[in-house]
């Protein structure tokens, strides 16, 4: 068993010290959830197929391509198991007997087909908390739709509100749905750990990337219900076009992001620029007038 990014001479501490986590997840979502557990003191054992998980294999593109893998899997132990072989499945079941949490991000039904799904592992270890992260959940009409961050940004509606008004829908720069989904999964597992302290029993914890993405649209959905229409894309301006200044502006050495949530912010901005005269200009006297002037 390999141990990566951990000082064996330093005693493990943290709120999750003493917890053993089996990590069968891949790429970003699950590994980020277990990364947070490892940072909190859990013993995380990353289980990969013999050829390595996809993020590890990105090293074929160049050494820097593996940096995300190294970051997300720091402080974890590493083993390989071939779950397509009976011996590999038997070894996993033996490991589950001594674990508190298992995390996987396979498509729905994959673990069941292998004979090591939630029902089997729960019977093996009733205290096991089984965390599952999928694109669209373990049930529902889109259950079997394959998912990656890009496609979930599209289907959740995130891309519909990102970009310029006269341009196409755009994805966010980072794979943020993967990472907020990892936070959701981490939170669900930690909540289940708290419950287990009371009941003595584990449970299935599942998250869907689409649901995590929809949660980020709180303001946009509020505007849609308020106006009974899908709000337009607004680029870097406020989604509801109700705050000004709120944008990314060119400046001498690049760009600067400015947001004024209230009148006192606007007044402080004008004074910092040495333009107190703007404060008495009727064209900019209210937030609504300033926002309207931004179109001019």
PDB file of C-alpha atoms in Angstrom, residues 85-288:
ATOM      1  CA  UNK A  85     -12.545 -10.364 -10.665  1.00  0.00           C
ATOM      2  CA  UNK A  86     -14.077 -12.350  -7.805  1.00  0.00           C
ATOM      3  CA  UNK A  87     -10.879 -12.049  -5.782  1.00  0.00           C
ATOM      4  CA  UNK A  88     -10.984  -8.253  -6.066  1.00  0.00           C
ATOM      5  CA  UNK A  89     -14.603  -8.112  -4.913  1.00  0.00           C
ATOM      6  CA  UNK A  90     -13.856 -10.381  -1.971  1.00  0.00           C
ATOM      7  CA  UNK A  91     -10.967  -8.145  -0.930  1.00  0.00           C
ATOM      8  CA  UNK A  92     -13.234  -5.083  -1.090  1.00  0.00           C
ATOM      9  CA  UNK A  93     -15.810  -6.786   1.133  1.00  0.00           C
ATOM     10  CA  UNK A  94     -13.102  -7.600   3.660  1.00  0.00           C
ATOM     11  CA  UNK A  95     -11.997  -3.957   3.627  1.00  0.00           C
ATOM     12  CA  UNK A  96     -15.600  -2.797   4.103  1.00  0.00           C
ATOM     13  CA  UNK A  97     -15.819  -4.816   7.326  1.00  0.00           C
ATOM     14  CA  UNK A  98     -13.170  -2.507   8.802  1.00  0.00           C
ATOM     15  CA  UNK A  99     -14.303   0.781   7.241  1.00  0.00           C
ATOM     16  CA  UNK A 100     -16.724   3.492   8.292  1.00  0.00           C
ATOM     17  CA  UNK A 101     -17.393   5.135   4.914  1.00  0.00           C
ATOM     18  CA  UNK A 102     -17.275   4.133   1.252  1.00  0.00           C
ATOM     19  CA  UNK A 103     -17.473   6.672  -1.579  1.00  0.00           C
ATOM     20  CA  UNK A 104     -18.075   5.896  -5.255  1.00  0.00           C
ATOM     21  CA  UNK A 105     -19.031   7.915  -8.328  1.00  0.00           C
ATOM     22  CA  UNK A 106     -19.808   5.197 -10.835  1.00  0.00           C
ATOM     23  CA  UNK A 107     -22.910   5.371 -13.010  1.00  0.00           C
ATOM     24  CA  UNK A 108     -26.060   4.099 -11.267  1.00  0.00           C
ATOM     25  CA  UNK A 109     -26.179   0.318 -11.105  1.00  0.00           C
ATOM     26  CA  UNK A 110     -22.490  -0.361 -11.781  1.00  0.00           C
ATOM     27  CA  UNK A 111     -21.666  -1.395  -8.221  1.00  0.00           C
ATOM     28  CA  UNK A 112     -24.828  -3.512  -8.043  1.00  0.00           C
ATOM     29  CA  UNK A 113     -23.883  -5.343 -11.233  1.00  0.00           C
ATOM     30  CA  UNK A 114     -20.480  -6.073  -9.725  1.00  0.00           C
ATOM     31  CA  UNK A 115     -22.179  -7.540  -6.664  1.00  0.00           C
ATOM     32  CA  UNK A 116     -20.816  -4.926  -4.254  1.00  0.00           C
ATOM     33  CA  UNK A 117     -23.609  -2.353  -4.221  1.00  0.00           C
ATOM     34  CA  UNK A 118     -25.210  -0.627  -1.240  1.00  0.00           C
ATOM     35  CA  UNK A 119     -27.487  -3.489  -0.180  1.00  0.00           C
ATOM     36  CA  UNK A 120     -24.667  -6.065  -0.154  1.00  0.00           C
ATOM     37  CA  UNK A 121     -22.169  -3.823   1.629  1.00  0.00           C
ATOM     38  CA  UNK A 122     -24.759  -2.614   4.146  1.00  0.00           C
ATOM     39  CA  UNK A 123     -25.473  -6.226   5.059  1.00  0.00           C
ATOM     40  CA  UNK A 124     -21.724  -6.816   5.384  1.00  0.00           C
ATOM     41  CA  UNK A 125     -21.287  -3.786   7.650  1.00  0.00           C
ATOM     42  CA  UNK A 126     -24.526  -2.230   8.980  1.00  0.00           C
ATOM     43  CA  UNK A 127     -22.565   0.790  10.254  1.00  0.00           C
ATOM     44  CA  UNK A 128     -21.204   1.614   6.800  1.00  0.00           C
ATOM     45  CA  UNK A 129     -22.061   4.994   5.315  1.00  0.00           C
ATOM     46  CA  UNK A 130     -22.190   4.567   1.542  1.00  0.00           C
ATOM     47  CA  UNK A 131     -21.732   7.801  -0.418  1.00  0.00           C
ATOM     48  CA  UNK A 132     -22.788   7.921  -4.062  1.00  0.00           C
ATOM     49  CA  UNK A 133     -22.256  10.856  -6.437  1.00  0.00           C
ATOM     50  CA  UNK A 134     -23.903  10.750  -9.871  1.00  0.00           C
ATOM     51  CA  UNK A 135     -24.957  13.221 -12.531  1.00  0.00           C
ATOM     52  CA  UNK A 136     -28.715  12.928 -12.119  1.00  0.00           C
ATOM     53  CA  UNK A 137     -29.356  10.721  -9.107  1.00  0.00           C
ATOM     54  CA  UNK A 138     -29.964   7.026  -8.530  1.00  0.00           C
ATOM     55  CA  UNK A 139     -33.596   7.290  -9.639  1.00  0.00           C
ATOM     56  CA  UNK A 140     -35.653   9.457 -11.966  1.00  0.00           C
ATOM     57  CA  UNK A 141     -35.972   9.906 -15.731  1.00  0.00           C
ATOM     58  CA  UNK A 142     -32.342  10.949 -16.301  1.00  0.00           C
ATOM     59  CA  UNK A 143     -30.832   8.302 -14.031  1.00  0.00           C
ATOM     60  CA  UNK A 144     -28.951   6.576 -16.837  1.00  0.00           C
ATOM     61  CA  UNK A 145     -27.794   9.728 -18.626  1.00  0.00           C
ATOM     62  CA  UNK A 146     -24.015   9.941 -18.550  1.00  0.00           C
ATOM     63  CA  UNK A 147     -22.687  13.122 -16.997  1.00  0.00           C
ATOM     64  CA  UNK A 148     -19.613  15.306 -16.842  1.00  0.00           C
ATOM     65  CA  UNK A 149     -19.305  18.821 -15.465  1.00  0.00           C
ATOM     66  CA  UNK A 150     -19.921  20.441 -18.871  1.00  0.00           C
ATOM     67  CA  UNK A 151     -23.114  18.541 -19.634  1.00  0.00           C
ATOM     68  CA  UNK A 152     -24.481  19.100 -16.133  1.00  0.00           C
ATOM     69  CA  UNK A 153     -23.778  22.835 -16.388  1.00  0.00           C
ATOM     70  CA  UNK A 154     -25.892  22.738 -19.545  1.00  0.00           C
ATOM     71  CA  UNK A 155     -28.774  20.618 -18.242  1.00  0.00           C
ATOM     72  CA  UNK A 156     -28.992  22.334 -14.852  1.00  0.00           C
ATOM     73  CA  UNK A 157     -29.437  25.741 -16.486  1.00  0.00           C
ATOM     74  CA  UNK A 158     -26.114  27.211 -15.375  1.00  0.00           C
ATOM     75  CA  UNK A 159     -24.985  27.813 -18.961  1.00  0.00           C
ATOM     76  CA  UNK A 160     -28.282  29.494 -19.845  1.00  0.00           C
ATOM     77  CA  UNK A 161     -27.446  32.409 -17.532  1.00  0.00           C
ATOM     78  CA  UNK A 162     -23.725  32.596 -18.341  1.00  0.00           C
ATOM     79  CA  UNK A 163     -22.361  34.681 -21.204  1.00  0.00           C
ATOM     80  CA  UNK A 164     -23.186  37.874 -23.057  1.00  0.00           C
ATOM     81  CA  UNK A 165     -26.781  38.817 -24.016  1.00  0.00           C
ATOM     82  CA  UNK A 166     -26.098  38.473 -27.747  1.00  0.00           C
ATOM     83  CA  UNK A 167     -23.870  35.418 -27.433  1.00  0.00           C
ATOM     84  CA  UNK A 168     -24.359  31.675 -26.942  1.00  0.00           C
ATOM     85  CA  UNK A 169     -24.703  29.980 -23.548  1.00  0.00           C
ATOM     86  CA  UNK A 170     -21.288  29.511 -21.959  1.00  0.00           C
ATOM     87  CA  UNK A 171     -19.858  27.226 -19.330  1.00  0.00           C
ATOM     88  CA  UNK A 172     -18.173  28.583 -16.238  1.00  0.00           C
ATOM     89  CA  UNK A 173     -14.373  28.633 -16.432  1.00  0.00           C
ATOM     90  CA  UNK A 174     -13.662  25.958 -13.783  1.00  0.00           C
ATOM     91  CA  UNK A 175     -15.438  22.623 -13.364  1.00  0.00           C
ATOM     92  CA  UNK A 176     -17.335  24.148 -10.464  1.00  0.00           C
ATOM     93  CA  UNK A 177     -20.323  21.762 -10.485  1.00  0.00           C
ATOM     94  CA  UNK A 178     -17.937  18.871  -9.833  1.00  0.00           C
ATOM     95  CA  UNK A 179     -16.509  20.648  -6.816  1.00  0.00           C
ATOM     96  CA  UNK A 180     -19.743  21.940  -5.264  1.00  0.00           C
ATOM     97  CA  UNK A 181     -21.145  18.436  -5.735  1.00  0.00           C
ATOM     98  CA  UNK A 182     -18.129  17.149  -3.818  1.00  0.00           C
ATOM     99  CA  UNK A 183     -18.955  19.583  -1.021  1.00  0.00           C
ATOM    100  CA  UNK A 184     -22.572  18.354  -1.014  1.00  0.00           C
ATOM    101  CA  UNK A 185     -21.368  14.759  -0.788  1.00  0.00           C
ATOM    102  CA  UNK A 186     -18.941  15.610   2.008  1.00  0.00           C
ATOM    103  CA  UNK A 187     -21.699  17.405   3.921  1.00  0.00           C
ATOM    104  CA  UNK A 188     -24.113  14.512   3.464  1.00  0.00           C
ATOM    105  CA  UNK A 189     -21.581  11.982   4.710  1.00  0.00           C
ATOM    106  CA  UNK A 190     -20.613  14.070   7.741  1.00  0.00           C
ATOM    107  CA  UNK A 191     -24.323  14.492   8.551  1.00  0.00           C
ATOM    108  CA  UNK A 192     -24.751  10.718   8.317  1.00  0.00           C
ATOM    109  CA  UNK A 193     -21.775  10.255  10.655  1.00  0.00           C
ATOM    110  CA  UNK A 194     -23.546  12.458  13.204  1.00  0.00           C
ATOM    111  CA  UNK A 195     -26.717  10.391  12.801  1.00  0.00           C
ATOM    112  CA  UNK A 196     -24.763   7.154  13.222  1.00  0.00           C
ATOM    113  CA  UNK A 197     -23.529   8.354  16.609  1.00  0.00           C
ATOM    114  CA  UNK A 198     -27.181   8.338  17.692  1.00  0.00           C
ATOM    115  CA  UNK A 199     -28.508   5.256  15.895  1.00  0.00           C
ATOM    116  CA  UNK A 200     -25.459   3.025  15.461  1.00  0.00           C
ATOM    117  CA  UNK A 201     -26.426   2.383  11.843  1.00  0.00           C
ATOM    118  CA  UNK A 202     -25.104   3.595   8.520  1.00  0.00           C
ATOM    119  CA  UNK A 203     -27.066   4.758   5.533  1.00  0.00           C
ATOM    120  CA  UNK A 204     -26.952   5.451   1.815  1.00  0.00           C
ATOM    121  CA  UNK A 205     -26.035   9.071   1.023  1.00  0.00           C
ATOM    122  CA  UNK A 206     -26.573  10.144  -2.572  1.00  0.00           C
ATOM    123  CA  UNK A 207     -26.103  13.448  -4.344  1.00  0.00           C
ATOM    124  CA  UNK A 208     -26.881  14.489  -7.913  1.00  0.00           C
ATOM    125  CA  UNK A 209     -24.674  16.988  -9.706  1.00  0.00           C
ATOM    126  CA  UNK A 210     -27.709  18.504 -11.423  1.00  0.00           C
ATOM    127  CA  UNK A 211     -29.317  19.349  -8.082  1.00  0.00           C
ATOM    128  CA  UNK A 212     -26.091  20.933  -6.834  1.00  0.00           C
ATOM    129  CA  UNK A 213     -25.946  23.063  -9.983  1.00  0.00           C
ATOM    130  CA  UNK A 214     -29.569  24.175  -9.675  1.00  0.00           C
ATOM    131  CA  UNK A 215     -28.915  25.401  -6.131  1.00  0.00           C
ATOM    132  CA  UNK A 216     -26.496  27.998  -7.526  1.00  0.00           C
ATOM    133  CA  UNK A 217     -29.345  29.548  -9.544  1.00  0.00           C
ATOM    134  CA  UNK A 218     -31.195  30.934  -6.514  1.00  0.00           C
ATOM    135  CA  UNK A 219     -31.082  34.560  -7.717  1.00  0.00           C
ATOM    136  CA  UNK A 220     -31.852  33.653 -11.323  1.00  0.00           C
ATOM    137  CA  UNK A 221     -34.829  31.494 -10.374  1.00  0.00           C
ATOM    138  CA  UNK A 222     -36.127  34.260  -8.118  1.00  0.00           C
ATOM    139  CA  UNK A 223     -35.980  36.708 -11.021  1.00  0.00           C
ATOM    140  CA  UNK A 224     -37.717  34.233 -13.310  1.00  0.00           C
ATOM    141  CA  UNK A 225     -40.632  33.784 -10.917  1.00  0.00           C
ATOM    142  CA  UNK A 226     -40.803  37.515 -10.238  1.00  0.00           C
ATOM    143  CA  UNK A 227     -40.894  38.509 -13.907  1.00  0.00           C
ATOM    144  CA  UNK A 228     -42.557  35.354 -15.274  1.00  0.00           C
ATOM    145  CA  UNK A 229     -39.819  35.152 -17.893  1.00  0.00           C
ATOM    146  CA  UNK A 230     -36.381  33.631 -18.265  1.00  0.00           C
ATOM    147  CA  UNK A 231     -33.882  36.398 -17.410  1.00  0.00           C
ATOM    148  CA  UNK A 232     -31.402  37.260 -20.172  1.00  0.00           C
ATOM    149  CA  UNK A 233     -27.692  36.635 -19.929  1.00  0.00           C
ATOM    150  CA  UNK A 234     -25.959  39.735 -18.611  1.00  0.00           C
ATOM    151  CA  UNK A 235     -22.245  39.030 -18.995  1.00  0.00           C
ATOM    152  CA  UNK A 236     -20.366  40.380 -15.989  1.00  0.00           C
ATOM    153  CA  UNK A 237     -23.201  42.661 -14.936  1.00  0.00           C
ATOM    154  CA  UNK A 238     -25.604  41.821 -12.125  1.00  0.00           C
ATOM    155  CA  UNK A 239     -27.938  38.982 -13.079  1.00  0.00           C
ATOM    156  CA  UNK A 240     -31.019  41.041 -12.259  1.00  0.00           C
ATOM    157  CA  UNK A 241     -29.560  44.272 -13.649  1.00  0.00           C
ATOM    158  CA  UNK A 242     -30.478  45.809 -10.311  1.00  0.00           C
ATOM    159  CA  UNK A 243     -27.053  46.782  -8.948  1.00  0.00           C
ATOM    160  CA  UNK A 244     -24.633  49.388 -10.233  1.00  0.00           C
ATOM    161  CA  UNK A 245     -21.726  49.588 -10.203  1.00  0.00           C
ATOM    162  CA  UNK A 246     -21.436  45.840 -10.746  1.00  0.00           C
ATOM    163  CA  UNK A 247     -19.149  44.824 -13.583  1.00  0.00           C
ATOM    164  CA  UNK A 248     -15.597  44.196 -14.743  1.00  0.00           C
ATOM    165  CA  UNK A 249     -14.039  47.402 -16.013  1.00  0.00           C
ATOM    166  CA  UNK A 250     -10.870  48.015 -18.063  1.00  0.00           C
ATOM    167  CA  UNK A 251      -8.105  49.923 -16.326  1.00  0.00           C
ATOM    168  CA  UNK A 252      -4.504  50.896 -17.034  1.00  0.00           C
ATOM    169  CA  UNK A 253      -2.946  47.611 -15.906  1.00  0.00           C
ATOM    170  CA  UNK A 254      -5.720  45.178 -16.849  1.00  0.00           C
ATOM    171  CA  UNK A 255      -9.226  44.908 -15.439  1.00  0.00           C
ATOM    172  CA  UNK A 256     -10.878  45.539 -12.088  1.00  0.00           C
ATOM    173  CA  UNK A 257     -14.030  43.968 -10.640  1.00  0.00           C
ATOM    174  CA  UNK A 258     -16.279  46.411  -8.759  1.00  0.00           C
ATOM    175  CA  UNK A 259     -19.518  45.803  -6.897  1.00  0.00           C
ATOM    176  CA  UNK A 260     -21.531  48.382  -4.958  1.00  0.00           C
ATOM    177  CA  UNK A 261     -24.161  46.691  -2.807  1.00  0.00           C
ATOM    178  CA  UNK A 262     -25.456  49.892  -1.245  1.00  0.00           C
ATOM    179  CA  UNK A 263     -25.379  53.673  -1.458  1.00  0.00           C
ATOM    180  CA  UNK A 264     -22.499  53.921   0.993  1.00  0.00           C
ATOM    181  CA  UNK A 265     -20.415  51.701  -1.299  1.00  0.00           C
ATOM    182  CA  UNK A 266     -21.234  53.915  -4.281  1.00  0.00           C
ATOM    183  CA  UNK A 267     -20.320  57.057  -2.356  1.00  0.00           C
ATOM    184  CA  UNK A 268     -17.045  55.535  -1.161  1.00  0.00           C
ATOM    185  CA  UNK A 269     -16.218  54.475  -4.735  1.00  0.00           C
ATOM    186  CA  UNK A 270     -16.745  57.982  -6.105  1.00  0.00           C
ATOM    187  CA  UNK A 271     -14.657  59.540  -3.357  1.00  0.00           C
ATOM    188  CA  UNK A 272     -11.846  57.020  -3.845  1.00  0.00           C
ATOM    189  CA  UNK A 273     -11.695  58.095  -7.497  1.00  0.00           C
ATOM    190  CA  UNK A 274     -11.700  61.767  -6.518  1.00  0.00           C
ATOM    191  CA  UNK A 275     -15.086  62.390  -8.161  1.00  0.00           C
ATOM    192  CA  UNK A 276     -17.275  63.774  -5.402  1.00  0.00           C
ATOM    193  CA  UNK A 277     -19.054  65.772  -8.113  1.00  0.00           C
ATOM    194  CA  UNK A 278     -20.742  62.602  -9.368  1.00  0.00           C
ATOM    195  CA  UNK A 279     -22.552  62.282  -6.045  1.00  0.00           C
ATOM    196  CA  UNK A 280     -24.627  65.381  -6.854  1.00  0.00           C
ATOM    197  CA  UNK A 281     -25.220  64.493 -10.511  1.00  0.00           C
ATOM    198  CA  UNK A 282     -28.947  63.639 -10.904  1.00  0.00           C
ATOM    199  CA  UNK A 283     -28.133  61.061 -13.596  1.00  0.00           C
ATOM    200  CA  UNK A 284     -26.494  58.890 -10.950  1.00  0.00           C
ATOM    201  CA  UNK A 285     -28.589  59.843  -7.927  1.00  0.00           C
ATOM    202  CA  UNK A 286     -30.175  56.403  -7.478  1.00  0.00           C
ATOM    203  CA  UNK A 287     -29.157  52.828  -8.154  1.00  0.00           C
ATOM    204  CA  UNK A 288     -31.855  52.517 -10.828  1.00  0.00           C
TER     205      UNK A 288
END
